[in-house]
């Protein structure tokens, strides 16, 4: 896929207008949010963009999947470009605002299971409303997989309901009829929604940054309720019944065994999986992405000590069963001593 080259600094010469502009990227599991974020980072030109990433799970896979293209990347206090959105979210945004070297733009990527409303209201109901400017909420949609009953999830519909712009991603995997049906559903859910189409999250940045779509006046009732009872806005995971399984190992997988697990044993309740994989048969690091029935592997070089790190996300997952199935895919050192550690760069 050809890289897009856009001079965002020239296209948006007045950044920021009033307060640091903020874009929230949301979208259901596997829709392509991190891919879109990487496109932004690759094409941001001279803009200094801070990135906050919200992971569902206790292994921060997205941190390892995000690129750093130059020295303009923003380092937060924990030493990486990502941080988890939690009770200290406001303080984390303050860390960005108080940097000696000015940040031009803040992008927040939510987890695929997030209701974006609490994050929106955090910017609109706290002191952040005087220091930031909520520019837009972008909802990324997997054009091939999304439907009106998407995994029976309240969160998936909330991401449509509270978005300002829908990015129909992966259109190369969807039929024309499916795209037309999806557009009709989105228009019925939220009339007047701005819709863009993309493959691999590629879209001209002036169409998605500093576009001024968020109408903050529409949230006044929600702001009042959020100030009274924040916990009422954070129960959707219990309603949807989602959970996750994390797996780490310092041993490599056997490729054939893992392929058998993915094709024959993996629960249909797994909607999303991602990770960094190490195979006995390969010296490369492999980036693993699973969305619904589709999965793929992309190889690159190890820059750290090889290990396996995986997160599976779904509904009512049997954690002990999945972990045991994954352990059964590892190399057995007692009977197999044929693998060696990859050579790391000096």
mmCIF file of C-alpha atoms in Angstrom:
data_model
loop_
_atom_site.group_PDB
_atom_site.id
_atom_site.type_symbol
_atom_site.label_atom_id
_atom_site.label_comp_id
_atom_site.label_asym_id
_atom_site.label_seq_id
_atom_site.Cartn_x
_atom_site.Cartn_y
_atom_site.Cartn_z
ATOM 1 C CA UNK A 1 0.000 0.000 0.000
ATOM 2 C CA UNK A 2 1.458 3.351 -1.036
ATOM 3 C CA UNK A 3 2.233 5.675 1.812
ATOM 4 C CA UNK A 4 0.211 8.892 1.810
ATOM 5 C CA UNK A 5 2.205 12.099 2.053
ATOM 6 C CA UNK A 6 0.294 15.073 3.441
ATOM 7 C CA UNK A 7 1.819 18.238 4.838
ATOM 8 C CA UNK A 8 -0.518 18.626 7.784
ATOM 9 C CA UNK A 9 1.344 21.638 9.124
ATOM 10 C CA UNK A 10 0.587 23.580 5.932
ATOM 11 C CA UNK A 11 -2.985 22.317 5.779
ATOM 12 C CA UNK A 12 -3.703 23.337 9.381
ATOM 13 C CA UNK A 13 -1.591 26.462 9.955
ATOM 14 C CA UNK A 14 -3.570 27.811 12.928
ATOM 15 C CA UNK A 15 -3.202 24.908 15.372
ATOM 16 C CA UNK A 16 -4.176 25.268 18.163
ATOM 17 C CA UNK A 17 -7.098 27.711 17.967
ATOM 18 C CA UNK A 18 -8.213 27.728 21.616
ATOM 19 C CA UNK A 19 -6.735 25.100 23.885
ATOM 20 C CA UNK A 20 -4.921 21.989 22.775
ATOM 21 C CA UNK A 21 -7.090 20.196 20.178
ATOM 22 C CA UNK A 22 -8.112 16.640 21.032
ATOM 23 C CA UNK A 23 -9.292 13.844 18.768
ATOM 24 C CA UNK A 24 -10.783 10.678 20.261
ATOM 25 C CA UNK A 25 -10.497 7.549 18.110
ATOM 26 C CA UNK A 26 -13.006 4.866 19.036
ATOM 27 C CA UNK A 27 -14.406 1.785 17.317
ATOM 28 C CA UNK A 28 -15.174 -1.828 18.078
ATOM 29 C CA UNK A 29 -12.660 -4.646 18.465
ATOM 30 C CA UNK A 30 -10.505 -5.122 15.379
ATOM 31 C CA UNK A 31 -11.874 -2.164 13.448
ATOM 32 C CA UNK A 32 -8.409 -0.709 12.731
ATOM 33 C CA UNK A 33 -7.952 2.054 15.308
ATOM 34 C CA UNK A 34 -4.236 1.416 15.852
ATOM 35 C CA UNK A 35 -3.693 1.224 12.087
ATOM 36 C CA UNK A 36 -5.349 4.641 11.723
ATOM 37 C CA UNK A 37 -3.231 5.990 14.559
ATOM 38 C CA UNK A 38 -0.082 4.762 12.834
ATOM 39 C CA UNK A 39 -1.172 6.540 9.654
ATOM 40 C CA UNK A 40 -1.520 9.763 11.644
ATOM 41 C CA UNK A 41 1.942 9.341 13.163
ATOM 42 C CA UNK A 42 3.528 8.562 9.803
ATOM 43 C CA UNK A 43 2.013 11.588 8.075
ATOM 44 C CA UNK A 44 1.950 14.207 10.840
ATOM 45 C CA UNK A 45 4.882 16.089 9.301
ATOM 46 C CA UNK A 46 6.143 18.665 11.862
ATOM 47 C CA UNK A 47 3.229 18.466 14.265
ATOM 48 C CA UNK A 48 4.057 17.202 17.753
ATOM 49 C CA UNK A 49 1.318 14.731 18.621
ATOM 50 C CA UNK A 50 0.813 13.126 22.019
ATOM 51 C CA UNK A 51 -0.898 9.747 22.066
ATOM 52 C CA UNK A 52 -2.868 8.175 24.907
ATOM 53 C CA UNK A 53 -3.957 4.560 24.453
ATOM 54 C CA UNK A 54 -6.564 2.702 26.486
ATOM 55 C CA UNK A 55 -5.954 -1.072 26.551
ATOM 56 C CA UNK A 56 -8.427 -3.764 27.660
ATOM 57 C CA UNK A 57 -6.149 -6.318 29.269
ATOM 58 C CA UNK A 58 -3.051 -6.344 31.426
ATOM 59 C CA UNK A 59 -0.506 -6.547 28.575
ATOM 60 C CA UNK A 60 -0.033 -3.345 26.580
ATOM 61 C CA UNK A 61 0.139 -4.803 23.074
ATOM 62 C CA UNK A 62 -0.833 -1.579 21.300
ATOM 63 C CA UNK A 63 2.257 0.147 22.696
ATOM 64 C CA UNK A 64 4.351 -2.376 20.784
ATOM 65 C CA UNK A 65 2.312 -1.939 17.589
ATOM 66 C CA UNK A 66 2.547 1.857 17.467
ATOM 67 C CA UNK A 67 5.351 3.343 15.422
ATOM 68 C CA UNK A 68 7.734 6.117 16.393
ATOM 69 C CA UNK A 69 8.870 7.825 13.220
ATOM 70 C CA UNK A 70 11.123 10.542 14.600
ATOM 71 C CA UNK A 71 12.267 12.452 17.658
ATOM 72 C CA UNK A 72 9.054 14.493 17.719
ATOM 73 C CA UNK A 73 7.187 11.593 19.320
ATOM 74 C CA UNK A 74 5.952 12.448 22.784
ATOM 75 C CA UNK A 75 7.355 10.567 25.762
ATOM 76 C CA UNK A 76 5.070 10.494 28.784
ATOM 77 C CA UNK A 77 6.231 9.969 32.330
ATOM 78 C CA UNK A 78 6.141 6.170 32.133
ATOM 79 C CA UNK A 79 8.766 6.172 29.393
ATOM 80 C CA UNK A 80 6.555 5.244 26.452
ATOM 81 C CA UNK A 81 4.177 7.015 24.119
ATOM 82 C CA UNK A 82 1.143 5.280 25.614
ATOM 83 C CA UNK A 83 -0.610 5.349 28.939
ATOM 84 C CA UNK A 84 -3.708 3.682 30.269
ATOM 85 C CA UNK A 85 -6.834 5.757 30.708
ATOM 86 C CA UNK A 86 -7.748 5.322 34.355
ATOM 87 C CA UNK A 87 -8.554 7.408 37.426
ATOM 88 C CA UNK A 88 -5.427 9.443 36.736
ATOM 89 C CA UNK A 89 -6.461 10.324 33.195
ATOM 90 C CA UNK A 90 -6.850 14.042 33.944
ATOM 91 C CA UNK A 91 -3.389 14.118 35.523
ATOM 92 C CA UNK A 92 -1.956 12.370 32.480
ATOM 93 C CA UNK A 93 -3.406 15.023 30.161
ATOM 94 C CA UNK A 94 -1.860 17.628 32.458
ATOM 95 C CA UNK A 95 1.528 15.950 31.929
ATOM 96 C CA UNK A 96 1.082 16.573 28.214
ATOM 97 C CA UNK A 97 -0.069 20.168 28.701
ATOM 98 C CA UNK A 98 2.809 21.002 31.049
ATOM 99 C CA UNK A 99 5.593 19.760 28.817
ATOM 100 C CA UNK A 100 8.314 22.331 28.238
ATOM 101 C CA UNK A 101 8.223 21.505 24.532
ATOM 102 C CA UNK A 102 4.728 22.401 23.342
ATOM 103 C CA UNK A 103 2.428 19.645 22.104
ATOM 104 C CA UNK A 104 0.305 20.585 19.098
ATOM 105 C CA UNK A 105 -2.294 17.854 19.230
ATOM 106 C CA UNK A 106 -3.576 15.084 21.505
ATOM 107 C CA UNK A 107 -5.014 11.843 20.122
ATOM 108 C CA UNK A 108 -6.788 9.417 22.457
ATOM 109 C CA UNK A 109 -7.363 5.846 21.272
ATOM 110 C CA UNK A 110 -10.020 4.000 23.275
ATOM 111 C CA UNK A 111 -10.231 0.274 23.765
ATOM 112 C CA UNK A 112 -12.521 -1.526 21.346
ATOM 113 C CA UNK A 113 -14.972 -2.165 24.178
ATOM 114 C CA UNK A 114 -15.148 1.431 25.348
ATOM 115 C CA UNK A 115 -18.223 3.569 25.549
ATOM 116 C CA UNK A 116 -16.601 6.846 24.475
ATOM 117 C CA UNK A 117 -19.046 8.991 26.452
ATOM 118 C CA UNK A 118 -17.150 8.943 29.806
ATOM 119 C CA UNK A 119 -13.956 10.007 28.017
ATOM 120 C CA UNK A 120 -15.806 12.781 26.188
ATOM 121 C CA UNK A 121 -17.341 13.981 29.438
ATOM 122 C CA UNK A 122 -13.976 13.938 31.203
ATOM 123 C CA UNK A 123 -12.813 16.627 28.797
ATOM 124 C CA UNK A 124 -16.072 18.599 29.034
ATOM 125 C CA UNK A 125 -16.890 18.401 32.746
ATOM 126 C CA UNK A 126 -13.484 18.934 34.380
ATOM 127 C CA UNK A 127 -10.938 21.740 34.326
ATOM 128 C CA UNK A 128 -9.683 20.247 31.058
ATOM 129 C CA UNK A 129 -12.486 22.087 29.288
ATOM 130 C CA UNK A 130 -10.528 25.328 29.808
ATOM 131 C CA UNK A 131 -7.241 23.885 28.537
ATOM 132 C CA UNK A 132 -8.259 21.624 25.659
ATOM 133 C CA UNK A 133 -10.620 21.750 22.712
ATOM 134 C CA UNK A 134 -12.480 18.545 21.874
ATOM 135 C CA UNK A 135 -12.266 18.557 18.088
ATOM 136 C CA UNK A 136 -13.916 15.315 17.001
ATOM 137 C CA UNK A 137 -14.764 11.739 17.931
ATOM 138 C CA UNK A 138 -13.831 9.402 15.084
ATOM 139 C CA UNK A 139 -15.541 6.007 15.043
ATOM 140 C CA UNK A 140 -13.648 3.377 13.050
ATOM 141 C CA UNK A 141 -15.869 0.616 11.662
ATOM 142 C CA UNK A 142 -14.838 -2.709 10.112
ATOM 143 C CA UNK A 143 -16.907 -2.519 6.931
ATOM 144 C CA UNK A 144 -16.734 -6.276 6.391
ATOM 145 C CA UNK A 145 -17.649 -7.400 9.909
ATOM 146 C CA UNK A 146 -19.913 -4.767 11.464
ATOM 147 C CA UNK A 147 -23.680 -5.221 11.493
ATOM 148 C CA UNK A 148 -26.714 -3.945 13.404
ATOM 149 C CA UNK A 149 -26.331 -6.651 16.090
ATOM 150 C CA UNK A 150 -22.566 -6.359 16.286
ATOM 151 C CA UNK A 151 -21.638 -8.950 18.920
ATOM 152 C CA UNK A 152 -24.792 -7.864 20.832
ATOM 153 C CA UNK A 153 -22.751 -5.039 22.292
ATOM 154 C CA UNK A 154 -24.081 -1.804 23.768
ATOM 155 C CA UNK A 155 -20.565 -0.366 23.419
ATOM 156 C CA UNK A 156 -20.489 -0.907 19.639
ATOM 157 C CA UNK A 157 -23.677 1.113 19.209
ATOM 158 C CA UNK A 158 -22.513 3.797 21.656
ATOM 159 C CA UNK A 159 -19.425 4.281 19.532
ATOM 160 C CA UNK A 160 -21.716 5.090 16.603
ATOM 161 C CA UNK A 161 -24.099 7.162 18.712
ATOM 162 C CA UNK A 162 -21.417 9.446 20.179
ATOM 163 C CA UNK A 163 -19.133 9.680 17.172
ATOM 164 C CA UNK A 164 -18.854 12.751 14.962
ATOM 165 C CA UNK A 165 -17.396 10.953 11.956
ATOM 166 C CA UNK A 166 -17.387 7.318 10.858
ATOM 167 C CA UNK A 167 -14.378 5.903 9.074
ATOM 168 C CA UNK A 168 -15.567 2.845 7.126
ATOM 169 C CA UNK A 169 -12.336 0.882 7.187
ATOM 170 C CA UNK A 170 -11.393 -2.353 5.389
ATOM 171 C CA UNK A 171 -13.681 -1.578 2.454
ATOM 172 C CA UNK A 172 -11.447 -3.825 0.348
ATOM 173 C CA UNK A 173 -12.865 -6.774 2.327
ATOM 174 C CA UNK A 174 -16.525 -5.779 2.012
ATOM 175 C CA UNK A 175 -18.953 -6.071 -0.895
ATOM 176 C CA UNK A 176 -20.597 -2.987 -2.378
ATOM 177 C CA UNK A 177 -23.967 -4.171 -1.065
ATOM 178 C CA UNK A 178 -22.556 -4.575 2.447
ATOM 179 C CA UNK A 179 -21.083 -1.060 2.353
ATOM 180 C CA UNK A 180 -24.406 0.389 1.168
ATOM 181 C CA UNK A 181 -26.335 -1.466 3.883
ATOM 182 C CA UNK A 182 -23.873 -0.308 6.521
ATOM 183 C CA UNK A 183 -24.109 3.313 5.422
ATOM 184 C CA UNK A 184 -27.905 3.090 5.597
ATOM 185 C CA UNK A 185 -27.731 1.637 9.119
ATOM 186 C CA UNK A 186 -25.323 4.343 10.284
ATOM 187 C CA UNK A 187 -27.481 7.082 8.767
ATOM 188 C CA UNK A 188 -30.546 5.617 10.484
ATOM 189 C CA UNK A 189 -28.692 5.437 13.826
ATOM 190 C CA UNK A 190 -27.337 8.978 13.591
ATOM 191 C CA UNK A 191 -28.706 11.079 10.711
ATOM 192 C CA UNK A 192 -26.252 13.472 9.097
ATOM 193 C CA UNK A 193 -23.203 11.472 10.161
ATOM 194 C CA UNK A 194 -20.087 12.289 8.113
ATOM 195 C CA UNK A 195 -18.798 9.041 6.590
ATOM 196 C CA UNK A 196 -15.385 8.402 5.005
ATOM 197 C CA UNK A 197 -14.141 5.177 3.404
ATOM 198 C CA UNK A 198 -10.649 3.746 3.781
ATOM 199 C CA UNK A 199 -8.358 0.784 3.374
ATOM 200 C CA UNK A 200 -5.750 0.218 6.093
ATOM 201 C CA UNK A 201 -6.826 3.455 7.788
ATOM 202 C CA UNK A 202 -5.419 5.584 4.974
ATOM 203 C CA UNK A 203 -7.194 8.937 4.790
ATOM 204 C CA UNK A 204 -5.917 12.509 4.228
ATOM 205 C CA UNK A 205 -5.233 13.926 7.676
ATOM 206 C CA UNK A 206 -6.904 17.318 7.044
ATOM 207 C CA UNK A 207 -10.166 15.333 6.752
ATOM 208 C CA UNK A 208 -9.886 13.949 10.275
ATOM 209 C CA UNK A 209 -7.780 16.386 12.367
ATOM 210 C CA UNK A 210 -8.771 19.929 13.332
ATOM 211 C CA UNK A 211 -12.192 19.537 11.700
ATOM 212 C CA UNK A 212 -14.267 21.030 14.552
ATOM 213 C CA UNK A 213 -17.108 18.517 14.506
ATOM 214 C CA UNK A 214 -17.794 17.992 18.218
ATOM 215 C CA UNK A 215 -20.824 20.002 19.348
ATOM 216 C CA UNK A 216 -20.190 20.361 23.073
ATOM 217 C CA UNK A 217 -23.590 21.956 23.710
ATOM 218 C CA UNK A 218 -25.204 18.590 22.964
ATOM 219 C CA UNK A 219 -23.657 17.105 26.115
ATOM 220 C CA UNK A 220 -24.966 19.509 28.771
ATOM 221 C CA UNK A 221 -27.438 17.016 30.299
ATOM 222 C CA UNK A 222 -24.810 14.247 30.295
ATOM 223 C CA UNK A 223 -22.259 16.577 31.899
ATOM 224 C CA UNK A 224 -24.566 17.287 34.829
ATOM 225 C CA UNK A 225 -25.262 13.600 35.379
ATOM 226 C CA UNK A 226 -21.580 12.682 34.996
ATOM 227 C CA UNK A 227 -20.621 15.132 37.723
ATOM 228 C CA UNK A 228 -23.239 13.633 40.045
ATOM 229 C CA UNK A 229 -22.509 9.961 39.425
ATOM 230 C CA UNK A 230 -19.503 9.001 37.292
ATOM 231 C CA UNK A 231 -19.834 5.297 38.127
ATOM 232 C CA UNK A 232 -23.151 5.137 36.288
ATOM 233 C CA UNK A 233 -21.244 5.667 33.037
ATOM 234 C CA UNK A 234 -18.839 2.768 33.475
ATOM 235 C CA UNK A 235 -20.947 -0.393 33.754
ATOM 236 C CA UNK A 236 -21.169 -1.376 30.081
ATOM 237 C CA UNK A 237 -18.557 -4.135 30.358
ATOM 238 C CA UNK A 238 -20.698 -5.915 32.932
ATOM 239 C CA UNK A 239 -23.737 -5.443 30.703
ATOM 240 C CA UNK A 240 -21.944 -6.845 27.656
ATOM 241 C CA UNK A 241 -20.226 -9.659 29.579
ATOM 242 C CA UNK A 242 -16.772 -9.118 28.036
ATOM 243 C CA UNK A 243 -13.535 -10.379 29.525
ATOM 244 C CA UNK A 244 -9.967 -11.032 28.407
ATOM 245 C CA UNK A 245 -7.263 -13.684 28.615
ATOM 246 C CA UNK A 246 -3.601 -12.663 28.724
ATOM 247 C CA UNK A 247 -0.766 -15.066 28.005
ATOM 248 C CA UNK A 248 3.009 -14.655 28.222
ATOM 249 C CA UNK A 249 5.813 -17.162 27.796
ATOM 250 C CA UNK A 250 9.585 -17.130 27.426
ATOM 251 C CA UNK A 251 9.332 -20.269 25.279
ATOM 252 C CA UNK A 252 8.537 -20.230 21.542
ATOM 253 C CA UNK A 253 5.421 -21.679 19.954
ATOM 254 C CA UNK A 254 5.469 -24.552 17.511
ATOM 255 C CA UNK A 255 3.825 -23.115 14.408
ATOM 256 C CA UNK A 256 1.784 -26.189 13.483
ATOM 257 C CA UNK A 257 0.381 -26.513 16.984
ATOM 258 C CA UNK A 258 -0.629 -22.861 17.178
ATOM 259 C CA UNK A 259 -2.280 -23.007 13.748
ATOM 260 C CA UNK A 260 -4.285 -26.020 14.935
ATOM 261 C CA UNK A 261 -5.359 -24.134 18.052
ATOM 262 C CA UNK A 262 -6.478 -21.095 16.056
ATOM 263 C CA UNK A 263 -8.353 -23.075 13.403
ATOM 264 C CA UNK A 264 -9.785 -25.942 15.440
ATOM 265 C CA UNK A 265 -9.848 -25.104 19.152
ATOM 266 C CA UNK A 266 -10.302 -21.356 19.588
ATOM 267 C CA UNK A 267 -13.644 -20.461 21.125
ATOM 268 C CA UNK A 268 -16.161 -18.700 18.886
ATOM 269 C CA UNK A 269 -16.659 -16.285 21.793
ATOM 270 C CA UNK A 270 -13.243 -14.757 21.024
ATOM 271 C CA UNK A 271 -13.881 -11.608 18.991
ATOM 272 C CA UNK A 272 -10.402 -10.095 19.007
ATOM 273 C CA UNK A 273 -6.833 -11.180 19.674
ATOM 274 C CA UNK A 274 -3.475 -9.505 19.193
ATOM 275 C CA UNK A 275 0.057 -10.079 20.234
ATOM 276 C CA UNK A 276 3.744 -10.543 19.553
ATOM 277 C CA UNK A 277 4.644 -14.136 18.673
ATOM 278 C CA UNK A 278 7.852 -16.144 18.730
ATOM 279 C CA UNK A 279 8.014 -19.376 16.724
ATOM 280 C CA UNK A 280 10.534 -22.168 16.954
ATOM 281 C CA UNK A 281 10.610 -22.288 13.149
ATOM 282 C CA UNK A 282 11.424 -18.597 12.576
ATOM 283 C CA UNK A 283 14.082 -16.104 13.746
ATOM 284 C CA UNK A 284 11.641 -13.204 13.198
ATOM 285 C CA UNK A 285 9.241 -11.423 15.495
ATOM 286 C CA UNK A 286 5.633 -11.909 14.328
ATOM 287 C CA UNK A 287 2.834 -9.396 14.887
ATOM 288 C CA UNK A 288 -0.428 -11.310 15.332
ATOM 289 C CA UNK A 289 -3.837 -9.771 14.661
ATOM 290 C CA UNK A 290 -7.177 -11.612 14.852
ATOM 291 C CA UNK A 291 -10.545 -10.022 14.192
ATOM 292 C CA UNK A 292 -13.551 -12.316 14.107
ATOM 293 C CA UNK A 293 -12.717 -15.262 11.828
ATOM 294 C CA UNK A 294 -9.744 -13.513 10.181
ATOM 295 C CA UNK A 295 -6.170 -13.468 11.414
ATOM 296 C CA UNK A 296 -2.790 -12.617 9.949
ATOM 297 C CA UNK A 297 0.897 -12.511 10.843
ATOM 298 C CA UNK A 298 3.446 -9.878 9.861
ATOM 299 C CA UNK A 299 7.147 -10.502 10.407
ATOM 300 C CA UNK A 300 9.859 -8.065 11.427
ATOM 301 C CA UNK A 301 13.046 -8.153 13.509
ATOM 302 C CA UNK A 302 13.343 -8.582 17.235
ATOM 303 C CA UNK A 303 14.740 -5.596 19.109
ATOM 304 C CA UNK A 304 14.188 -7.129 22.548
ATOM 305 C CA UNK A 305 14.590 -10.550 24.089
ATOM 306 C CA UNK A 306 12.102 -12.843 22.271
ATOM 307 C CA UNK A 307 8.960 -13.850 24.144
ATOM 308 C CA UNK A 308 5.308 -14.531 23.441
ATOM 309 C CA UNK A 309 2.712 -11.970 24.496
ATOM 310 C CA UNK A 310 -0.959 -12.446 23.620
ATOM 311 C CA UNK A 311 -4.329 -11.014 24.593
ATOM 312 C CA UNK A 312 -7.674 -12.604 23.682
ATOM 313 C CA UNK A 313 -10.862 -10.574 24.110
ATOM 314 C CA UNK A 314 -14.392 -11.927 23.977
ATOM 315 C CA UNK A 315 -17.471 -12.824 25.960
ATOM 316 C CA UNK A 316 -17.432 -15.201 28.955
ATOM 317 C CA UNK A 317 -14.071 -16.694 27.993
ATOM 318 C CA UNK A 318 -12.750 -19.723 29.891
ATOM 319 C CA UNK A 319 -9.378 -18.318 30.969
ATOM 320 C CA UNK A 320 -7.883 -21.526 32.359
ATOM 321 C CA UNK A 321 -8.833 -23.527 29.248
ATOM 322 C CA UNK A 322 -7.383 -21.012 26.777
ATOM 323 C CA UNK A 323 -4.167 -20.652 28.780
ATOM 324 C CA UNK A 324 -3.725 -24.438 28.905
ATOM 325 C CA UNK A 325 -4.381 -24.719 25.160
ATOM 326 C CA UNK A 326 -1.717 -22.099 24.519
ATOM 327 C CA UNK A 327 0.758 -23.839 26.830
ATOM 328 C CA UNK A 328 0.206 -27.014 24.819
ATOM 329 C CA UNK A 329 1.373 -25.105 21.707
ATOM 330 C CA UNK A 330 4.777 -24.251 23.204
ATOM 331 C CA UNK A 331 8.016 -26.046 22.454
ATOM 332 C CA UNK A 332 8.633 -28.941 24.809
ATOM 333 C CA UNK A 333 12.221 -28.442 25.978
ATOM 334 C CA UNK A 334 12.424 -31.982 27.364
ATOM 335 C CA UNK A 335 12.101 -33.574 23.922
ATOM 336 C CA UNK A 336 12.932 -30.665 21.603
ATOM 337 C CA UNK A 337 16.208 -28.770 21.764
ATOM 338 C CA UNK A 338 16.353 -27.651 18.141
ATOM 339 C CA UNK A 339 15.533 -23.981 18.557
ATOM 340 C CA UNK A 340 17.958 -21.181 19.348
ATOM 341 C CA UNK A 341 17.550 -17.527 20.261
ATOM 342 C CA UNK A 342 17.466 -15.054 17.342
ATOM 343 C CA UNK A 343 20.436 -12.739 16.933
ATOM 344 C CA UNK A 344 19.585 -9.295 18.283
ATOM 345 C CA UNK A 345 21.020 -6.077 16.842
ATOM 346 C CA UNK A 346 24.160 -4.932 18.661
#
